[in-house]
mmCIF file of C-alpha atoms and ligand atoms in Angstrom:
data_model
loop_
_atom_site.group_PDB
_atom_site.id
_atom_site.type_symbol
_atom_site.label_atom_id
_atom_site.label_comp_id
_atom_site.label_asym_id
_atom_site.label_seq_id
_atom_site.Cartn_x
_atom_site.Cartn_y
_atom_site.Cartn_z
ATOM 1 C CA UNK A 119 0.000 0.000 0.000
ATOM 2 C CA UNK A 120 1.240 3.469 -0.909
ATOM 3 C CA UNK A 121 0.994 6.127 1.788
ATOM 4 C CA UNK A 122 2.375 9.544 0.949
ATOM 5 C CA UNK A 123 3.746 12.393 3.047
ATOM 6 C CA UNK A 124 3.549 15.660 1.093
ATOM 7 C CA UNK A 125 5.801 18.377 2.509
ATOM 8 C CA UNK A 126 4.105 21.610 1.562
ATOM 9 C CA UNK A 127 4.175 25.316 1.807
ATOM 10 C CA UNK A 128 4.158 26.175 -1.904
ATOM 11 C CA UNK A 129 1.631 26.666 -4.707
ATOM 12 C CA UNK A 130 3.005 23.510 -6.313
ATOM 13 C CA UNK A 131 2.319 21.488 -3.165
ATOM 14 C CA UNK A 132 -1.291 22.699 -3.179
ATOM 15 C CA UNK A 133 -1.665 21.721 -6.845
ATOM 16 C CA UNK A 134 -0.338 18.251 -6.109
ATOM 17 C CA UNK A 135 -2.580 17.900 -3.042
ATOM 18 C CA UNK A 136 -5.605 18.576 -5.245
ATOM 19 C CA UNK A 137 -4.636 15.846 -7.693
ATOM 20 C CA UNK A 138 -3.817 13.362 -4.928
ATOM 21 C CA UNK A 139 -7.205 14.016 -3.338
ATOM 22 C CA UNK A 140 -9.006 13.645 -6.667
ATOM 23 C CA UNK A 141 -7.343 10.313 -7.291
ATOM 24 C CA UNK A 142 -8.184 9.069 -3.786
ATOM 25 C CA UNK A 143 -4.545 8.690 -2.755
ATOM 26 C CA UNK A 144 -3.705 7.934 0.856
ATOM 27 C CA UNK A 145 -1.696 11.045 1.662
ATOM 28 C CA UNK A 146 -0.927 13.431 4.504
ATOM 29 C CA UNK A 147 -0.115 17.097 3.885
ATOM 30 C CA UNK A 148 2.454 18.741 6.154
ATOM 31 C CA UNK A 149 2.871 22.451 6.936
ATOM 32 C CA UNK A 150 5.691 23.956 8.978
ATOM 33 C CA UNK A 151 3.159 26.262 10.625
ATOM 34 C CA UNK A 152 4.782 29.549 9.625
ATOM 35 C CA UNK A 153 1.576 31.354 8.630
ATOM 36 C CA UNK A 154 -1.401 32.107 10.855
ATOM 37 C CA UNK A 155 -3.989 30.839 8.376
ATOM 38 C CA UNK A 156 -2.443 28.353 5.967
ATOM 39 C CA UNK A 157 -4.334 27.539 2.776
ATOM 40 C CA UNK A 158 -6.660 24.654 3.597
ATOM 41 C CA UNK A 159 -5.902 21.415 1.779
ATOM 42 C CA UNK A 160 -8.154 18.629 0.478
ATOM 43 C CA UNK A 161 -5.976 16.089 2.340
ATOM 44 C CA UNK A 162 -5.568 15.242 6.025
ATOM 45 C CA UNK A 163 -3.181 17.928 7.260
ATOM 46 C CA UNK A 164 -0.629 18.093 10.056
ATOM 47 C CA UNK A 165 1.149 21.276 11.165
ATOM 48 C CA UNK A 166 4.555 21.833 12.784
ATOM 49 C CA UNK A 167 8.103 20.536 12.680
ATOM 50 C CA UNK A 168 8.825 16.829 13.101
ATOM 51 C CA UNK A 169 11.816 17.306 15.401
ATOM 52 C CA UNK A 170 14.771 17.060 13.025
ATOM 53 C CA UNK A 171 15.896 13.972 11.114
ATOM 54 C CA UNK A 172 15.162 11.639 14.036
ATOM 55 C CA UNK A 173 11.674 13.041 14.521
ATOM 56 C CA UNK A 174 10.855 12.763 10.841
ATOM 57 C CA UNK A 175 12.196 9.198 10.666
ATOM 58 C CA UNK A 176 10.027 8.302 13.642
ATOM 59 C CA UNK A 177 7.008 9.906 11.994
ATOM 60 C CA UNK A 178 7.607 7.975 8.745
ATOM 61 C CA UNK A 179 7.733 4.684 10.658
ATOM 62 C CA UNK A 180 4.758 5.400 12.907
ATOM 63 C CA UNK A 181 2.580 6.597 10.042
ATOM 64 C CA UNK A 182 3.679 3.779 7.696
ATOM 65 C CA UNK A 183 4.702 6.306 5.038
ATOM 66 C CA UNK A 184 6.039 4.684 1.871
ATOM 67 C CA UNK A 185 6.693 7.841 -0.236
ATOM 68 C CA UNK A 186 7.688 11.399 0.617
ATOM 69 C CA UNK A 187 7.167 14.204 -1.880
ATOM 70 C CA UNK A 188 9.163 17.247 -0.874
ATOM 71 C CA UNK A 189 7.281 20.195 -2.355
ATOM 72 C CA UNK A 190 8.725 22.762 0.037
ATOM 73 C CA UNK A 191 10.090 26.100 -1.144
ATOM 74 C CA UNK A 192 13.556 25.827 -2.769
ATOM 75 C CA UNK A 193 14.927 27.901 0.125
ATOM 76 C CA UNK A 194 13.592 25.481 2.765
ATOM 77 C CA UNK A 195 16.958 23.696 2.679
ATOM 78 C CA UNK A 196 16.861 22.356 6.231
ATOM 79 C CA UNK A 197 13.581 20.531 5.693
ATOM 80 C CA UNK A 198 14.754 19.151 2.351
ATOM 81 C CA UNK A 199 18.049 17.953 3.818
ATOM 82 C CA UNK A 200 16.217 16.324 6.731
ATOM 83 C CA UNK A 201 13.876 14.583 4.286
ATOM 84 C CA UNK A 202 16.790 13.089 2.329
ATOM 85 C CA UNK A 203 18.421 11.770 5.506
ATOM 86 C CA UNK A 204 15.239 10.479 7.164
ATOM 87 C CA UNK A 205 14.109 8.689 3.978
ATOM 88 C CA UNK A 206 17.526 7.072 3.639
ATOM 89 C CA UNK A 207 17.374 5.899 7.252
ATOM 90 C CA UNK A 208 13.884 4.411 6.892
ATOM 91 C CA UNK A 209 14.097 3.172 3.294
ATOM 92 C CA UNK A 210 11.212 5.427 2.270
ATOM 93 C CA UNK A 211 11.123 6.650 -1.342
ATOM 94 C CA UNK A 212 11.626 10.375 -1.852
ATOM 95 C CA UNK A 213 11.279 12.838 -4.691
ATOM 96 C CA UNK A 214 11.272 16.618 -4.778
ATOM 97 C CA UNK A 215 8.623 18.551 -6.670
ATOM 98 C CA UNK A 216 10.644 21.575 -7.634
ATOM 99 C CA UNK A 217 10.096 24.401 -10.049
ATOM 100 C CA UNK A 218 13.020 25.368 -12.285
ATOM 101 C CA UNK A 219 14.968 28.439 -11.202
ATOM 102 C CA UNK A 220 14.155 31.717 -12.973
ATOM 103 C CA UNK A 221 16.611 32.808 -15.656
ATOM 104 C CA UNK A 222 17.360 36.399 -16.603
ATOM 105 C CA UNK A 223 16.067 37.327 -20.048
ATOM 106 C CA UNK A 224 16.438 40.242 -22.421
ATOM 107 C CA UNK A 225 15.832 43.549 -20.672
ATOM 108 C CA UNK A 226 16.484 42.167 -17.198
ATOM 109 C CA UNK A 227 19.087 43.897 -15.024
ATOM 110 C CA UNK A 228 19.897 41.184 -12.495
ATOM 111 C CA UNK A 229 22.748 41.156 -10.032
ATOM 112 C CA UNK A 230 23.385 37.596 -8.851
ATOM 113 C CA UNK A 231 23.959 36.998 -5.147
ATOM 114 C CA UNK A 232 25.022 33.612 -3.784
ATOM 115 C CA UNK A 233 23.768 34.308 -0.274
ATOM 116 C CA UNK A 234 21.595 36.745 1.636
ATOM 117 C CA UNK A 235 24.715 38.582 2.821
ATOM 118 C CA UNK A 236 25.878 39.000 -0.770
ATOM 119 C CA UNK A 237 22.481 40.506 -1.558
ATOM 120 C CA UNK A 238 22.915 42.951 1.335
ATOM 121 C CA UNK A 239 26.350 43.902 -0.024
ATOM 122 C CA UNK A 240 24.925 44.380 -3.506
ATOM 123 C CA UNK A 241 22.626 47.164 -2.296
ATOM 124 C CA UNK A 242 24.042 50.668 -2.782
ATOM 125 C CA UNK A 243 25.403 52.805 0.049
ATOM 126 C CA UNK A 244 23.260 55.794 -0.876
ATOM 127 C CA UNK A 245 19.683 55.602 0.464
ATOM 128 C CA UNK A 246 17.430 53.614 -1.867
ATOM 129 C CA UNK A 247 13.861 52.362 -1.883
ATOM 130 C CA UNK A 248 14.089 48.582 -1.852
ATOM 131 C CA UNK A 249 11.339 46.039 -2.506
ATOM 132 C CA UNK A 250 12.662 43.309 -0.202
ATOM 133 C CA UNK A 251 10.590 40.438 -1.560
ATOM 134 C CA UNK A 252 12.098 37.638 0.522
ATOM 135 C CA UNK A 253 9.363 36.939 3.065
ATOM 136 C CA UNK A 254 9.842 37.475 6.781
ATOM 137 C CA UNK A 255 12.976 35.394 7.314
ATOM 138 C CA UNK A 256 16.438 36.957 6.969
ATOM 139 C CA UNK A 257 15.242 40.540 7.411
ATOM 140 C CA UNK A 258 17.732 41.075 10.248
ATOM 141 C CA UNK A 259 20.652 40.628 7.860
ATOM 142 C CA UNK A 260 19.588 43.828 6.075
ATOM 143 C CA UNK A 261 19.862 45.831 9.320
ATOM 144 C CA UNK A 262 23.481 46.669 8.419
ATOM 145 C CA UNK A 263 22.013 48.895 5.684
ATOM 146 C CA UNK A 264 19.492 50.913 7.716
ATOM 147 C CA UNK A 265 19.709 53.894 5.340
ATOM 148 C CA UNK A 266 17.316 52.249 2.874
ATOM 149 C CA UNK A 267 13.556 52.259 2.947
ATOM 150 C CA UNK A 268 12.325 48.668 2.665
ATOM 151 C CA UNK A 269 8.980 47.592 1.228
ATOM 152 C CA UNK A 270 8.112 44.184 2.700
ATOM 153 C CA UNK A 271 5.347 41.947 1.427
ATOM 154 C CA UNK A 272 4.295 39.462 4.097
ATOM 155 C CA UNK A 273 1.491 36.920 4.479
ATOM 156 C CA UNK A 274 0.808 37.914 8.120
ATOM 157 C CA UNK A 275 1.294 41.214 9.930
ATOM 158 C CA UNK A 276 4.558 41.032 11.902
ATOM 159 C CA UNK A 277 4.071 40.130 15.571
ATOM 160 C CA UNK A 278 7.331 41.623 16.809
ATOM 161 C CA UNK A 279 8.986 44.898 15.866
ATOM 162 C CA UNK A 280 10.962 44.691 12.650
ATOM 163 C CA UNK A 281 14.772 44.798 12.673
ATOM 164 C CA UNK A 282 14.771 47.545 9.986
ATOM 165 C CA UNK A 283 14.102 51.193 10.907
ATOM 166 C CA UNK A 284 12.348 52.334 7.711
ATOM 167 C CA UNK A 285 9.788 49.888 6.373
ATOM 168 C CA UNK A 286 6.382 49.725 4.752
ATOM 169 C CA UNK A 287 4.608 46.397 5.161
ATOM 170 C CA UNK A 288 2.184 45.177 2.546
ATOM 171 C CA UNK A 289 0.079 42.209 3.713
ATOM 172 C CA UNK A 290 -0.718 39.960 0.771
ATOM 173 C CA UNK A 291 -0.638 36.325 -0.281
ATOM 174 C CA UNK A 292 0.363 35.246 -3.812
ATOM 175 C CA UNK A 293 -0.045 34.492 -6.608
ATOM 176 C CA UNK A 294 0.612 38.047 -7.813
ATOM 177 C CA UNK A 295 0.157 39.615 -11.236
ATOM 178 C CA UNK A 296 2.302 41.975 -13.285
ATOM 179 C CA UNK A 297 -0.155 44.883 -13.301
ATOM 180 C CA UNK A 298 -0.502 44.739 -9.512
ATOM 181 C CA UNK A 299 3.241 44.429 -8.890
ATOM 182 C CA UNK A 300 4.049 47.241 -11.338
ATOM 183 C CA UNK A 301 1.551 49.522 -9.604
ATOM 184 C CA UNK A 302 2.917 48.512 -6.185
ATOM 185 C CA UNK A 303 6.492 49.377 -7.161
ATOM 186 C CA UNK A 304 5.468 52.680 -8.721
ATOM 187 C CA UNK A 305 3.346 53.617 -5.715
ATOM 188 C CA UNK A 306 6.313 53.091 -3.396
ATOM 189 C CA UNK A 307 8.932 54.643 -5.696
ATOM 190 C CA UNK A 308 10.961 51.431 -5.689
ATOM 191 C CA UNK A 309 14.528 51.694 -7.025
ATOM 192 C CA UNK A 310 15.799 48.129 -6.318
ATOM 193 C CA UNK A 311 14.209 44.685 -5.979
ATOM 194 C CA UNK A 312 15.684 41.867 -3.876
ATOM 195 C CA UNK A 313 14.288 38.396 -4.583
ATOM 196 C CA UNK A 314 14.997 34.753 -3.805
ATOM 197 C CA UNK A 315 15.212 32.609 -6.925
ATOM 198 C CA UNK A 316 12.084 30.651 -6.065
ATOM 199 C CA UNK A 317 11.047 29.896 -9.646
ATOM 200 C CA UNK A 318 7.446 29.217 -10.602
ATOM 201 C CA UNK A 319 4.715 31.492 -11.878
ATOM 202 C CA UNK A 320 3.106 32.765 -8.687
ATOM 203 C CA UNK A 321 5.963 35.042 -7.632
ATOM 204 C CA UNK A 322 7.436 35.896 -11.039
ATOM 205 C CA UNK A 323 5.294 38.994 -11.609
ATOM 206 C CA UNK A 324 7.695 41.226 -9.671
ATOM 207 C CA UNK A 325 10.488 40.305 -12.086
ATOM 208 C CA UNK A 326 8.444 41.263 -15.136
ATOM 209 C CA UNK A 327 7.379 44.451 -13.379
ATOM 210 C CA UNK A 328 11.013 45.286 -12.561
ATOM 211 C CA UNK A 329 12.001 44.706 -16.186
ATOM 212 C CA UNK A 330 9.193 46.960 -17.402
ATOM 213 C CA UNK A 331 10.191 49.696 -14.960
ATOM 214 C CA UNK A 332 13.917 49.276 -15.734
ATOM 215 C CA UNK A 333 14.774 48.389 -12.137
ATOM 216 C CA UNK A 334 17.726 46.261 -11.013
ATOM 217 C CA UNK A 335 16.915 42.939 -9.344
ATOM 218 C CA UNK A 336 19.319 41.448 -6.824
ATOM 219 C CA UNK A 337 18.607 37.747 -7.299
ATOM 220 C CA UNK A 338 19.607 35.391 -4.495
ATOM 221 C CA UNK A 339 20.609 31.905 -5.678
ATOM 222 C CA UNK A 340 19.198 28.745 -4.147
ATOM 223 C CA UNK A 341 20.889 27.048 -1.205
ATOM 224 C CA UNK A 342 22.428 23.606 -1.713
ATOM 225 C CA UNK A 343 20.373 20.506 -0.904
ATOM 226 C CA UNK A 344 21.590 16.868 -1.091
ATOM 227 C CA UNK A 345 20.857 15.136 -4.403
ATOM 228 C CA UNK A 346 17.413 13.564 -4.803
ATOM 229 C CA UNK A 347 15.177 12.797 -7.786
ATOM 230 C CA UNK A 348 13.478 16.004 -8.943
ATOM 231 C CA UNK A 349 10.092 16.155 -10.662
ATOM 232 C CA UNK A 350 8.907 19.328 -12.350
ATOM 233 C CA UNK A 351 5.140 18.892 -12.645
ATOM 234 C CA UNK A 352 2.164 17.248 -10.967
ATOM 235 C CA UNK A 353 2.046 14.734 -13.823
ATOM 236 C CA UNK A 354 5.694 13.790 -13.315
ATOM 237 C CA UNK A 355 5.174 13.292 -9.580
ATOM 238 C CA UNK A 356 2.068 11.167 -10.203
ATOM 239 C CA UNK A 357 4.000 9.039 -12.721
ATOM 240 C CA UNK A 358 6.853 8.616 -10.211
ATOM 241 C CA UNK A 359 4.374 7.575 -7.506
ATOM 242 C CA UNK A 360 2.692 4.963 -9.641
ATOM 243 C CA UNK A 361 5.979 3.702 -11.090
ATOM 244 C CA UNK A 362 7.732 3.400 -7.741
ATOM 245 C CA UNK A 363 4.662 1.820 -6.135
ATOM 246 C CA UNK A 364 4.715 -0.875 -8.791
HETATM 247 N N1 LIG B 69 12.224 29.761 2.993
HETATM 248 C C1 LIG B 69 11.425 30.452 2.228
HETATM 249 O O1 LIG B 69 11.816 31.444 1.596
HETATM 250 C C2 LIG B 69 9.986 30.031 2.071
HETATM 251 C C3 LIG B 69 9.161 30.759 1.200
HETATM 252 C C4 LIG B 69 7.836 30.375 1.026
HETATM 253 C C5 LIG B 69 7.355 29.283 1.708
HETATM 254 N N2 LIG B 69 8.176 28.603 2.549
HETATM 255 C C6 LIG B 69 7.626 27.446 3.256
HETATM 256 O O2 LIG B 69 7.687 27.713 4.632
HETATM 257 C C7 LIG B 69 8.006 26.531 5.341
HETATM 258 C C8 LIG B 69 9.209 26.755 6.216
HETATM 259 O O3 LIG B 69 10.289 27.163 5.406
HETATM 260 P P1 LIG B 69 11.729 27.353 6.046
HETATM 261 O O4 LIG B 69 12.567 28.027 5.044
HETATM 262 O O5 LIG B 69 11.603 27.886 7.420
HETATM 263 O O6 LIG B 69 12.189 25.832 6.142
HETATM 264 P P2 LIG B 69 13.542 25.207 6.697
HETATM 265 O O7 LIG B 69 14.429 26.274 7.225
HETATM 266 O O8 LIG B 69 14.086 24.294 5.680
HETATM 267 O O9 LIG B 69 12.974 24.313 7.860
HETATM 268 C C9 LIG B 69 13.176 24.584 9.239
HETATM 269 C C10 LIG B 69 12.359 23.577 10.007
HETATM 270 O O10 LIG B 69 10.961 23.849 9.846
HETATM 271 C C11 LIG B 69 10.247 22.615 9.817
HETATM 272 N N3 LIG B 69 9.571 22.503 8.526
HETATM 273 C C12 LIG B 69 9.857 23.138 7.361
HETATM 274 N N4 LIG B 69 8.977 22.807 6.405
HETATM 275 C C13 LIG B 69 8.107 21.922 6.975
HETATM 276 C C14 LIG B 69 6.954 21.242 6.509
HETATM 277 N N5 LIG B 69 6.502 21.406 5.254
HETATM 278 N N6 LIG B 69 6.317 20.416 7.391
HETATM 279 C C15 LIG B 69 6.759 20.271 8.666
HETATM 280 N N7 LIG B 69 7.829 20.913 9.159
HETATM 281 C C16 LIG B 69 8.492 21.729 8.330
HETATM 282 C C17 LIG B 69 11.268 21.525 10.053
HETATM 283 O O11 LIG B 69 11.336 21.366 11.464
HETATM 284 P P3 LIG B 69 11.815 20.009 12.154
HETATM 285 O O12 LIG B 69 13.291 19.944 11.980
HETATM 286 O O13 LIG B 69 11.366 20.164 13.569
HETATM 287 O O14 LIG B 69 11.109 18.883 11.438
HETATM 288 C C18 LIG B 69 12.531 22.153 9.523
HETATM 289 O O15 LIG B 69 13.721 21.580 10.016
HETATM 290 C C19 LIG B 69 8.202 25.423 4.317
HETATM 291 O O16 LIG B 69 7.049 24.634 4.301
HETATM 292 C C20 LIG B 69 8.405 26.161 3.015
HETATM 293 O O17 LIG B 69 7.888 25.445 1.916
HETATM 294 C C21 LIG B 69 9.483 28.950 2.750
#
């Protein structure tokens, strides 16, 4: 019997959950619990960390999981690394459902940064108006450049005070569109965009908007994750599930 653990937190995970539910698969959806009101899923859902590699391995055994699909965000490297190690330890099959990284095209003015700190360094010294489109994590690293005004787009209103002195917070949940992101950047007089190379369609609008407005984008590259099979679409994951079940 196939029993699937779907590690979520992305649009792609929600798309896969829908298909798994429609096909009557025995699957559990897992959220880290970072947002106050996560998107509800058509699968039984659990919320919260497992307790590292050991905790996840224990969960896989207890729940008789046979397959893990890691559809977490490409920057959720800890969870993805834990999944590789826990699946190895328990002999559970694993694949990642991962969207290809964005590539710069004609008209884009991207500055590539390997890490968050490199992105901080890539910002100018003179005061700028920065669309810091990286979610709520890693904001503190930008505190060394307090001269900038930062536009933050977050799913939930921040609970604690922000580590940056000059911010505007926009509360919104993707997917976003080009017209909306262009208007947002114009409204806030944005001069620079900082983004994580998440890939996918839902968050790409800001890149098109930046291109249209002639703005530089500081693009942060993905963190390293141990090798695992990677599937790029719901159909590919479904084929992998049925093939590896057989
Ligand atoms: N990082 C981003 O930029 C980003 C952007 C959009 C969405 N997200 C989503 O937000 C969540 C957390 O991301 P992160 O960057 O904080 O991850 P992370 O640094 O890789 O993970 C930190 C810890 O959070 C727990 N965790 C993460 N994803 C989980 C999941 N789907 N189910 C259960 N526990 C999970 C695990 O705790 P234990 O060790 O206790 O198991 C993991 O070790 C992920 O689901 C990710 O898809 C992240």
